[in-house]
Short mmCIF file of C-alpha atoms in Angstrom, two decimals:
data_model
loop_
_atom_site.label_atom_id
_atom_site.label_comp_id
_atom_site.label_asym_id
_atom_site.label_seq_id
_atom_site.Cartn_x
_atom_site.Cartn_y
_atom_site.Cartn_z
CA MET A 1 67.84 9.05 -78.39
CA THR A 2 65.48 12.01 -78.29
CA PHE A 3 63.72 13.81 -81.13
CA GLU A 4 63.96 17.56 -81.61
CA THR A 5 61.80 19.85 -83.71
CA THR A 6 63.58 22.88 -85.14
CA ASN A 7 62.28 26.09 -86.64
CA PRO A 8 63.84 26.14 -90.13
CA ALA A 9 63.43 29.91 -90.42
CA THR A 10 65.75 30.51 -87.45
CA GLY A 11 67.52 27.21 -86.76
CA GLU A 12 66.26 27.37 -83.15
CA ARG A 13 64.94 24.34 -81.28
CA ILE A 14 61.18 24.27 -80.71
CA ASP A 15 60.66 21.16 -78.59
CA THR A 16 62.12 17.83 -77.56
CA TYR A 17 60.27 14.50 -77.65
CA GLN A 18 61.06 11.18 -76.07
CA PRO A 19 60.53 8.12 -78.27
CA HIS A 20 57.85 5.66 -77.22
CA ASP A 21 59.37 2.56 -75.65
CA GLU A 22 58.39 -0.97 -76.61
CA ALA A 23 55.82 -1.25 -73.83
CA THR A 24 54.06 1.91 -75.01
CA VAL A 25 53.97 0.72 -78.61
CA ASP A 26 52.72 -2.70 -77.53
CA ALA A 27 49.92 -1.09 -75.51
CA ALA A 28 49.00 1.10 -78.48
CA LEU A 29 48.71 -1.95 -80.73
CA ASP A 30 46.55 -3.71 -78.14
CA ASP A 31 44.32 -0.66 -77.79
CA ALA A 32 44.00 -0.33 -81.57
CA THR A 33 42.96 -3.98 -81.89
CA THR A 34 40.38 -3.68 -79.13
CA THR A 35 38.97 -0.44 -80.50
CA PHE A 36 38.69 -1.90 -83.98
CA GLU A 37 36.35 -4.63 -82.79
CA SER A 38 33.73 -2.09 -81.73
CA TRP A 39 34.53 0.64 -84.27
CA ARG A 40 33.99 -1.66 -87.24
CA ASP A 41 30.41 -2.25 -86.03
CA ARG A 42 29.63 1.46 -85.80
CA SER A 43 27.18 2.41 -88.53
CA ILE A 44 28.50 4.16 -91.61
CA GLU A 45 26.16 7.05 -90.81
CA ALA A 46 27.79 7.48 -87.39
CA ARG A 47 31.26 7.39 -88.91
CA GLN A 48 30.23 9.97 -91.50
CA GLU A 49 28.93 12.26 -88.76
CA LEU A 50 32.32 12.15 -87.06
CA ALA A 51 34.06 12.97 -90.34
CA ALA A 52 31.88 16.07 -90.58
CA GLU A 53 32.81 17.00 -87.02
CA LEU A 54 36.48 16.67 -87.93
CA ALA A 55 35.96 19.39 -90.52
CA SER A 56 34.41 21.67 -87.91
CA VAL A 57 37.30 21.20 -85.48
CA LEU A 58 39.86 21.86 -88.21
CA ARG A 59 38.15 25.02 -89.42
CA ALA A 60 38.00 26.40 -85.88
CA ARG A 61 41.78 25.95 -85.54
CA THR A 62 42.96 26.85 -89.03
CA ASP A 63 45.22 29.73 -88.03
CA LYS A 64 46.73 27.80 -85.12
CA TYR A 65 47.68 24.84 -87.26
CA ALA A 66 48.96 27.01 -90.13
CA GLN A 67 51.29 28.70 -87.64
CA MET A 68 52.40 25.29 -86.36
CA MET A 69 53.37 24.17 -89.85
CA ALA A 70 55.28 27.41 -90.42
CA ASP A 71 57.19 26.88 -87.18
CA GLU A 72 58.02 23.20 -87.69
CA MET A 73 58.69 22.88 -91.43
CA GLY A 74 58.67 26.42 -92.85
CA LYS A 75 55.45 26.45 -94.88
CA PRO A 76 54.27 30.03 -95.56
CA VAL A 77 51.26 30.69 -93.35
CA ASP A 78 48.86 31.38 -96.20
CA GLN A 79 49.76 28.01 -97.72
CA GLY A 80 49.29 26.38 -94.31
CA VAL A 81 45.82 27.89 -94.11
CA GLY A 82 45.10 26.37 -97.50
CA GLU A 83 46.33 22.97 -96.32
CA VAL A 84 44.08 22.94 -93.25
CA GLU A 85 41.10 24.07 -95.33
CA LYS A 86 41.79 21.31 -97.84
CA CYS A 87 41.81 18.76 -95.01
CA ALA A 88 38.42 20.06 -93.88
CA TRP A 89 37.10 19.74 -97.44
CA LEU A 90 38.33 16.14 -97.52
CA CYS A 91 36.47 15.40 -94.28
CA GLU A 92 33.29 16.94 -95.65
CA HIS A 93 33.65 14.94 -98.85
CA TYR A 94 33.75 11.61 -97.04
CA ALA A 95 31.05 12.76 -94.65
CA GLU A 96 28.85 13.19 -97.72
CA ARG A 97 30.01 10.34 -99.96
CA GLY A 98 31.50 7.68 -97.67
CA GLY A 99 28.33 5.59 -97.47
CA GLU A 100 27.91 5.72 -101.24
CA TYR A 101 31.50 4.64 -101.81
CA LEU A 102 31.17 1.67 -99.45
CA GLN A 103 27.72 0.40 -100.37
CA ASP A 104 27.39 -3.25 -101.28
CA GLU A 105 27.74 -4.09 -104.95
CA ARG A 106 24.91 -6.36 -106.11
CA ILE A 107 25.89 -8.84 -108.82
CA GLY A 108 23.46 -11.11 -110.64
CA THR A 109 24.48 -14.76 -110.87
CA GLU A 110 21.73 -17.42 -110.60
CA PRO A 111 18.01 -17.45 -109.82
CA ASN A 112 17.23 -17.65 -106.09
CA ALA A 113 20.79 -16.64 -105.15
CA GLU A 114 21.61 -13.36 -103.43
CA THR A 115 25.14 -12.46 -104.51
CA TYR A 116 26.99 -9.28 -103.70
CA VAL A 117 30.34 -7.77 -102.73
CA ALA A 118 30.73 -5.98 -99.40
CA TYR A 119 33.64 -3.67 -98.59
CA GLU A 120 34.68 -4.58 -95.06
CA PRO A 121 37.52 -3.04 -93.00
CA LEU A 122 40.83 -4.81 -92.42
CA GLY A 123 41.84 -3.60 -88.94
CA PRO A 124 44.70 -1.42 -87.63
CA VAL A 125 46.55 0.30 -90.48
CA LEU A 126 50.03 1.76 -89.99
CA ALA A 127 50.69 5.03 -91.81
CA VAL A 128 54.28 6.26 -92.29
CA MET A 129 53.96 9.92 -93.22
CA PRO A 130 56.33 12.76 -94.27
CA TRP A 131 56.84 16.32 -93.08
CA ASN A 132 56.15 18.30 -96.25
CA PHE A 133 52.34 18.35 -95.99
CA PRO A 134 52.11 17.32 -92.34
CA PHE A 135 48.31 17.61 -92.07
CA TRP A 136 47.12 16.82 -95.59
CA GLN A 137 49.15 13.63 -96.07
CA VAL A 138 47.78 12.23 -92.80
CA PHE A 139 44.16 13.24 -93.30
CA ARG A 140 43.95 11.97 -96.87
CA PHE A 141 44.84 8.52 -95.54
CA ALA A 142 43.15 8.56 -92.15
CA VAL A 143 39.70 9.94 -92.98
CA PRO A 144 38.79 7.38 -95.66
CA ALA A 145 40.45 4.56 -93.71
CA LEU A 146 38.53 5.37 -90.52
CA THR A 147 35.29 6.02 -92.37
CA ALA A 148 35.65 2.52 -93.84
CA GLY A 149 35.86 1.11 -90.30
CA ASN A 150 39.60 0.70 -89.85
CA VAL A 151 41.69 2.25 -87.07
CA ALA A 152 44.91 4.17 -87.66
CA LEU A 153 48.43 4.18 -86.25
CA LEU A 154 50.54 7.14 -87.37
CA LYS A 155 54.33 7.12 -87.56
CA HIS A 156 54.92 10.75 -88.50
CA SER A 157 58.19 12.43 -89.39
CA PRO A 158 60.12 13.65 -86.31
CA THR A 159 60.40 17.00 -88.11
CA THR A 160 56.69 17.59 -87.43
CA PHE A 161 55.94 15.75 -84.20
CA GLY A 162 54.04 18.80 -82.95
CA CYS A 163 51.70 18.45 -85.91
CA ALA A 164 51.32 14.74 -85.18
CA GLU A 165 50.18 15.47 -81.64
CA ALA A 166 47.80 18.15 -82.89
CA ILE A 167 46.22 15.74 -85.39
CA GLU A 168 45.71 13.17 -82.64
CA THR A 169 43.93 15.86 -80.62
CA VAL A 170 41.70 16.76 -83.58
CA PHE A 171 40.40 13.20 -83.86
CA ARG A 172 39.83 12.94 -80.14
CA ASP A 173 38.06 16.31 -79.91
CA ALA A 174 35.85 15.42 -82.87
CA GLY A 175 34.52 12.47 -80.86
CA TYR A 176 36.40 9.49 -82.27
CA PRO A 177 37.19 6.65 -79.83
CA GLU A 178 40.47 7.47 -78.08
CA SER A 179 42.44 4.65 -79.70
CA ALA A 180 40.90 4.91 -83.17
CA PHE A 181 43.76 7.22 -84.16
CA GLN A 182 47.10 7.03 -82.33
CA SER A 183 50.47 8.63 -82.99
CA LEU A 184 53.62 6.58 -82.41
CA ARG A 185 56.92 8.33 -81.76
CA VAL A 186 59.38 5.74 -83.02
CA GLU A 187 62.64 5.69 -84.93
CA ALA A 188 62.62 4.64 -88.60
CA ASP A 189 64.46 1.41 -87.84
CA ARG A 190 61.59 0.26 -85.59
CA VAL A 191 58.99 0.44 -88.34
CA GLU A 192 59.86 -3.00 -89.72
CA SER A 193 59.04 -4.75 -86.44
CA ILE A 194 55.72 -2.90 -86.18
CA ILE A 195 54.80 -3.96 -89.72
CA ALA A 196 55.63 -7.56 -88.79
CA ASP A 197 53.31 -7.48 -85.76
CA ASP A 198 50.17 -9.56 -86.34
CA ARG A 199 48.00 -6.78 -84.94
CA VAL A 200 48.89 -4.50 -87.85
CA ARG A 201 46.90 -5.52 -90.92
CA ALA A 202 48.09 -3.08 -93.61
CA VAL A 203 50.56 -0.28 -94.25
CA THR A 204 50.62 2.96 -96.21
CA LEU A 205 53.60 5.22 -96.80
CA THR A 206 54.13 8.59 -98.40
CA GLY A 207 57.81 9.31 -98.81
CA SER A 208 60.91 8.54 -100.81
CA THR A 209 61.29 5.61 -103.19
CA ARG A 210 63.98 4.23 -100.90
CA ALA A 211 61.62 4.25 -97.92
CA GLY A 212 58.87 2.76 -100.08
CA ARG A 213 61.05 -0.19 -101.05
CA ALA A 214 61.88 -0.89 -97.41
CA VAL A 215 58.23 -0.78 -96.33
CA ALA A 216 57.06 -2.85 -99.29
CA GLU A 217 59.72 -5.47 -98.57
CA ALA A 218 58.75 -5.72 -94.90
CA ALA A 219 55.04 -5.85 -95.70
CA GLY A 220 55.58 -8.39 -98.47
CA ARG A 221 57.37 -10.77 -96.13
CA ASN A 222 54.33 -10.61 -93.88
CA ILE A 223 51.69 -10.72 -96.66
CA LYS A 224 50.19 -7.34 -95.83
CA LYS A 225 48.48 -4.87 -98.12
CA THR A 226 50.41 -1.68 -98.91
CA VAL A 227 49.72 1.62 -100.62
CA LEU A 228 52.80 3.65 -101.57
CA GLU A 229 52.90 7.28 -102.71
CA LEU A 230 56.53 7.97 -103.45
CA GLY A 231 58.74 10.52 -105.14
CA GLY A 232 58.24 12.23 -108.46
CA SER A 233 60.04 14.12 -111.20
CA ASP A 234 56.95 15.43 -112.94
CA PRO A 235 57.15 16.69 -116.53
CA TYR A 236 55.54 20.02 -117.37
CA VAL A 237 55.16 20.07 -121.14
CA VAL A 238 54.75 23.44 -122.86
CA LEU A 239 53.81 23.07 -126.53
CA ASP A 240 54.23 25.71 -129.22
CA ASP A 241 50.55 26.78 -129.08
CA ALA A 242 50.37 27.14 -125.30
CA ASP A 243 49.02 30.28 -123.65
CA LEU A 244 52.35 31.46 -122.26
CA ASP A 245 50.78 33.84 -119.76
CA ASP A 246 49.04 30.94 -118.03
CA ALA A 247 51.85 28.45 -118.61
CA VAL A 248 54.54 30.67 -117.08
CA GLU A 249 52.47 31.85 -114.13
CA THR A 250 51.34 28.33 -113.27
CA ALA A 251 54.85 26.89 -113.71
CA VAL A 252 56.21 29.28 -111.08
CA THR A 253 53.57 28.20 -108.57
CA ALA A 254 53.84 24.53 -109.51
CA ARG A 255 57.60 24.55 -108.94
CA THR A 256 57.87 26.70 -105.80
CA GLN A 257 54.79 26.23 -103.62
CA ASN A 258 55.64 24.65 -100.28
CA GLY A 259 59.25 25.69 -100.91
CA GLY A 260 59.33 23.33 -103.88
CA GLN A 261 59.06 20.43 -101.43
CA SER A 262 56.27 18.51 -103.13
CA CYS A 263 56.24 15.14 -104.86
CA ILE A 264 53.90 16.43 -107.58
CA ALA A 265 55.72 19.70 -108.17
CA ALA A 266 56.55 20.53 -111.80
CA LYS A 267 60.22 19.57 -111.79
CA ARG A 268 61.17 19.10 -115.46
CA LEU A 269 59.86 21.83 -117.75
CA LEU A 270 59.90 20.51 -121.32
CA VAL A 271 59.37 23.48 -123.64
CA HIS A 272 58.84 23.45 -127.42
CA THR A 273 61.67 25.08 -129.32
CA ASP A 274 59.37 27.67 -130.94
CA VAL A 275 58.49 29.21 -127.55
CA TYR A 276 61.52 28.10 -125.54
CA ASP A 277 63.36 31.43 -125.42
CA GLU A 278 60.30 33.50 -124.55
CA PHE A 279 59.05 31.02 -121.96
CA THR A 280 62.46 30.70 -120.32
CA ASP A 281 63.06 34.45 -120.15
CA ARG A 282 59.66 35.09 -118.59
CA PHE A 283 59.93 32.13 -116.25
CA VAL A 284 63.36 33.18 -114.97
CA GLU A 285 62.12 36.74 -114.48
CA GLU A 286 59.13 35.62 -112.41
CA MET A 287 61.16 33.11 -110.39
CA THR A 288 63.68 35.84 -109.55
CA ALA A 289 60.89 38.18 -108.46
CA LEU A 290 59.59 35.81 -105.77
CA THR A 291 60.05 36.87 -102.16
CA VAL A 292 62.03 34.40 -100.06
CA GLY A 293 61.75 34.87 -96.33
CA ASP A 294 59.97 34.40 -93.02
CA PRO A 295 57.05 31.98 -93.53
CA THR A 296 54.95 33.99 -91.06
CA ASP A 297 55.20 37.12 -93.23
CA ASP A 298 52.23 37.60 -95.58
CA GLU A 299 54.59 38.89 -98.29
CA THR A 300 56.63 35.68 -98.39
CA ASP A 301 56.28 33.45 -101.46
CA VAL A 302 58.96 30.86 -100.60
CA GLY A 303 59.87 29.89 -97.06
CA PRO A 304 62.88 27.93 -95.82
CA GLN A 305 63.68 24.34 -96.59
CA ALA A 306 62.45 22.12 -93.80
CA ARG A 307 65.85 21.00 -92.48
CA GLU A 308 69.49 21.94 -92.89
CA ASP A 309 70.45 18.52 -94.27
CA LEU A 310 67.75 18.86 -96.94
CA LEU A 311 69.10 22.27 -97.91
CA GLU A 312 72.62 20.90 -98.18
CA GLY A 313 71.53 17.90 -100.24
CA LEU A 314 69.61 20.10 -102.68
CA ASP A 315 72.58 22.42 -103.10
CA GLU A 316 74.86 19.47 -103.78
CA GLN A 317 72.55 18.31 -106.58
CA VAL A 318 72.50 21.78 -108.12
CA GLN A 319 76.29 22.22 -107.93
CA ALA A 320 76.88 18.76 -109.40
CA SER A 321 74.55 19.62 -112.30
CA VAL A 322 76.35 22.92 -112.94
CA ASP A 323 79.70 21.15 -112.79
CA ALA A 324 78.38 18.69 -115.38
CA GLY A 325 77.56 21.54 -117.76
CA ALA A 326 74.14 22.93 -116.79
CA THR A 327 73.67 26.69 -117.06
CA LEU A 328 72.52 28.49 -113.92
CA GLN A 329 69.96 31.14 -114.89
CA CYS A 330 69.14 32.32 -111.36
CA GLY A 331 69.58 31.26 -107.74
CA GLY A 332 71.92 28.38 -107.07
CA ASP A 333 73.37 29.15 -103.62
CA PRO A 334 71.94 28.91 -100.07
CA LEU A 335 71.11 32.35 -98.71
CA ASP A 336 73.29 33.87 -96.01
CA GLY A 337 71.93 34.39 -92.50
CA ASP A 338 69.80 32.36 -90.12
CA GLY A 339 67.54 29.61 -91.33
CA PHE A 340 67.65 27.11 -94.16
CA TYR A 341 66.81 29.25 -97.18
CA TYR A 342 67.36 28.29 -100.81
CA PRO A 343 66.38 30.74 -103.56
CA PRO A 344 64.21 29.90 -106.56
CA THR A 345 66.65 28.42 -109.05
CA VAL A 346 66.47 27.70 -112.78
CA LEU A 347 68.80 25.41 -114.73
CA THR A 348 69.01 25.16 -118.51
CA ASP A 349 71.27 23.26 -120.94
CA VAL A 350 71.10 20.37 -118.51
CA PRO A 351 73.07 17.24 -119.49
CA GLU A 352 71.13 13.99 -119.54
CA ASP A 353 73.15 12.20 -116.88
CA CYS A 354 73.39 14.90 -114.17
CA PRO A 355 71.26 15.05 -110.97
CA ALA A 356 68.91 17.72 -112.34
CA ARG A 357 67.78 15.25 -115.01
CA THR A 358 68.06 11.90 -113.25
CA GLU A 359 67.14 12.63 -109.61
CA GLU A 360 64.26 14.26 -107.78
CA LEU A 361 65.12 17.83 -106.75
CA PHE A 362 63.08 18.44 -103.60
CA GLY A 363 63.22 22.22 -103.43
CA PRO A 364 62.57 25.34 -105.54
CA VAL A 365 64.81 24.27 -108.44
CA ALA A 366 63.43 23.97 -111.98
CA THR A 367 65.06 22.22 -114.92
CA VAL A 368 64.06 23.74 -118.29
CA VAL A 369 64.69 21.54 -121.32
CA GLU A 370 64.16 22.48 -124.98
CA VAL A 371 62.21 19.93 -127.06
CA GLU A 372 61.79 19.79 -130.84
CA ASP A 373 58.22 18.50 -131.09
CA GLU A 374 55.49 16.45 -129.40
CA ALA A 375 57.34 13.17 -129.88
CA ASP A 376 60.49 14.59 -128.29
CA ALA A 377 58.47 15.95 -125.36
CA ILE A 378 56.75 12.61 -124.77
CA ALA A 379 60.03 10.69 -124.95
CA LEU A 380 61.70 12.98 -122.41
CA ALA A 381 58.62 13.02 -120.17
CA ASN A 382 58.85 9.23 -119.95
CA ASP A 383 62.64 9.14 -119.63
CA THR A 384 62.53 8.77 -115.85
CA ASN A 385 62.03 6.09 -113.24
CA TYR A 386 59.23 8.18 -111.74
CA GLY A 387 55.60 8.36 -112.80
CA LEU A 388 53.54 10.38 -110.36
CA SER A 389 51.83 13.15 -112.32
CA SER A 390 52.25 15.36 -115.39
CA SER A 391 51.00 18.55 -116.98
CA VAL A 392 50.58 19.53 -120.64
CA TRP A 393 50.00 23.07 -121.94
CA THR A 394 48.35 23.75 -125.31
CA GLU A 395 45.36 25.70 -126.61
CA ASP A 396 44.23 22.59 -128.51
CA ARG A 397 42.43 20.39 -125.97
CA GLU A 398 42.49 17.30 -128.19
CA ARG A 399 46.19 17.75 -128.85
CA GLY A 400 46.70 18.00 -125.09
CA ARG A 401 44.68 14.83 -124.55
CA ARG A 402 46.71 13.00 -127.19
CA VAL A 403 50.01 13.95 -125.58
CA ALA A 404 48.75 13.29 -122.05
CA GLU A 405 47.60 9.79 -122.99
CA GLN A 406 51.17 8.88 -123.95
CA ILE A 407 52.80 10.06 -120.71
CA GLU A 408 53.48 7.31 -118.17
CA ALA A 409 52.09 8.74 -114.93
CA GLY A 410 49.36 8.28 -112.36
CA ALA A 411 47.72 11.50 -113.49
CA ALA A 412 47.81 13.88 -116.45
CA PHE A 413 46.54 17.46 -116.37
CA VAL A 414 45.98 19.57 -119.48
CA ASN A 415 46.21 23.34 -118.96
CA GLU A 416 46.16 22.81 -115.20
CA MET A 417 48.72 22.31 -112.47
CA SER A 418 49.10 18.82 -111.01
CA LYS A 419 47.17 18.57 -107.75
CA SER A 420 45.27 16.18 -105.55
CA ASP A 421 41.50 16.41 -105.12
CA PRO A 422 39.29 14.38 -102.73
CA ARG A 423 36.92 13.59 -105.61
CA LEU A 424 39.60 11.94 -107.77
CA PRO A 425 42.02 9.06 -107.15
CA PHE A 426 45.64 9.94 -106.49
CA GLY A 427 48.63 7.64 -107.00
CA GLY A 428 51.61 6.86 -109.19
CA VAL A 429 53.31 4.22 -111.32
CA LYS A 430 56.90 3.01 -111.68
CA ASP A 431 59.11 4.25 -108.82
CA SER A 432 56.38 6.67 -107.73
CA GLY A 433 54.48 3.85 -106.07
CA TYR A 434 51.18 2.00 -106.40
CA GLY A 435 47.68 2.02 -105.05
CA SER A 436 45.26 4.92 -104.78
CA GLU A 437 44.29 7.50 -102.24
CA LEU A 438 41.15 9.67 -102.27
CA SER A 439 37.78 9.22 -104.04
CA HIS A 440 36.04 5.83 -103.86
CA HIS A 441 39.26 4.18 -105.02
CA GLY A 442 41.10 5.30 -101.89
CA ILE A 443 38.45 4.39 -99.35
CA ARG A 444 38.33 0.85 -100.71
CA GLU A 445 42.11 0.26 -100.58
CA PHE A 446 42.02 -0.86 -96.96
CA THR A 447 38.92 -2.99 -97.21
CA ASN A 448 38.27 -6.63 -97.97
CA ALA A 449 36.12 -6.90 -101.11
CA LYS A 450 34.21 -9.82 -99.65
CA THR A 451 31.98 -11.92 -101.87
CA TYR A 452 28.64 -13.14 -100.47
CA TRP A 453 26.56 -15.92 -102.02
CA ILE A 454 23.32 -16.58 -100.17
CA GLN A 455 21.20 -19.40 -101.62
#
């Protein structure tokens, strides 16, 4: 089979890619193993210098790569610019802090004994990455992993193979050894055999819960470390004392940026009964006012969905929810014409057992649910198999902290939109995965915390 990339704004083919055959994959694994042996001995200072150079290369090509994302998966160009800039910030962060994060941890035990923990790299790490943030998802894994002394093998989504090739070029042009970062063009059903290969020492995946289970199962059979960042159905709790100006404006962005195709998007808006009507009216009005269109147009707020099958699946979830009794406040039908466009959509009066309440809606569709009080909001926030992130809105910071502490999620934001930040760990619980990316937590995930006792 061959892989094709398609422009979701027009439905036209961009490029065709041949999959790598077994010999090519085998050679890549050999090259990764050989490169690791020398790369692991490179000083942390040298690896940090290369991370800084990565940032320079990215910044010089920001517009080019933003356009590439718009072409391959429909991200509005201004959001693509933001994604590339965030990747550069990540590189600069690890260029500055990588050595600190990896320094030996001295531990006192007995007189005349030198005892400490060193964080040493594992080897080649396979990364299975999605299309929705085709640069950021890769860099937030690869930069800390490589700075720690590992080497990386990327299995990117076929939707964004052009981005995968571009990322490979960025690492090479920044001065990394040629096989320190390699992209593998392989079908999903070949991933299991690559995980099983002795030359691969660990695996990370960002994607669906279904894909996470498959990767975890394959890695578990082979006793290999995994980090999984999976789906989400994040609660966005609006309490009765919230600043509605901020809460509404942020909710629109949190639900629709990247075409709503984000694991940490605000998907279930849980609104206190005292402000429910006003919040909903204002939210629907602002969602309706968004401009849906060509991702290369500066006026566009929401671009197309990344693929036609994703558009169709989202619409099926919405229609099934309406058929079950949900009220459609706006949107709700794919737009006519070329491309895979779905309008910002708001559902209210949503039954508990319909897709809009029980499944992840990966597109610009918000579910607004009325709650009676804090306890009701917390119960509904936790009434999901997911646990990636959450957001609470109130003018009482301590009240926000109290509610946030009771939400089962990898992160809780009070009066702020859920987001990832290189300085803070990122990860989920329950069906949203395990393990951490970013900060010192992330850089240590693919290391051996090795104990030394020198008498």
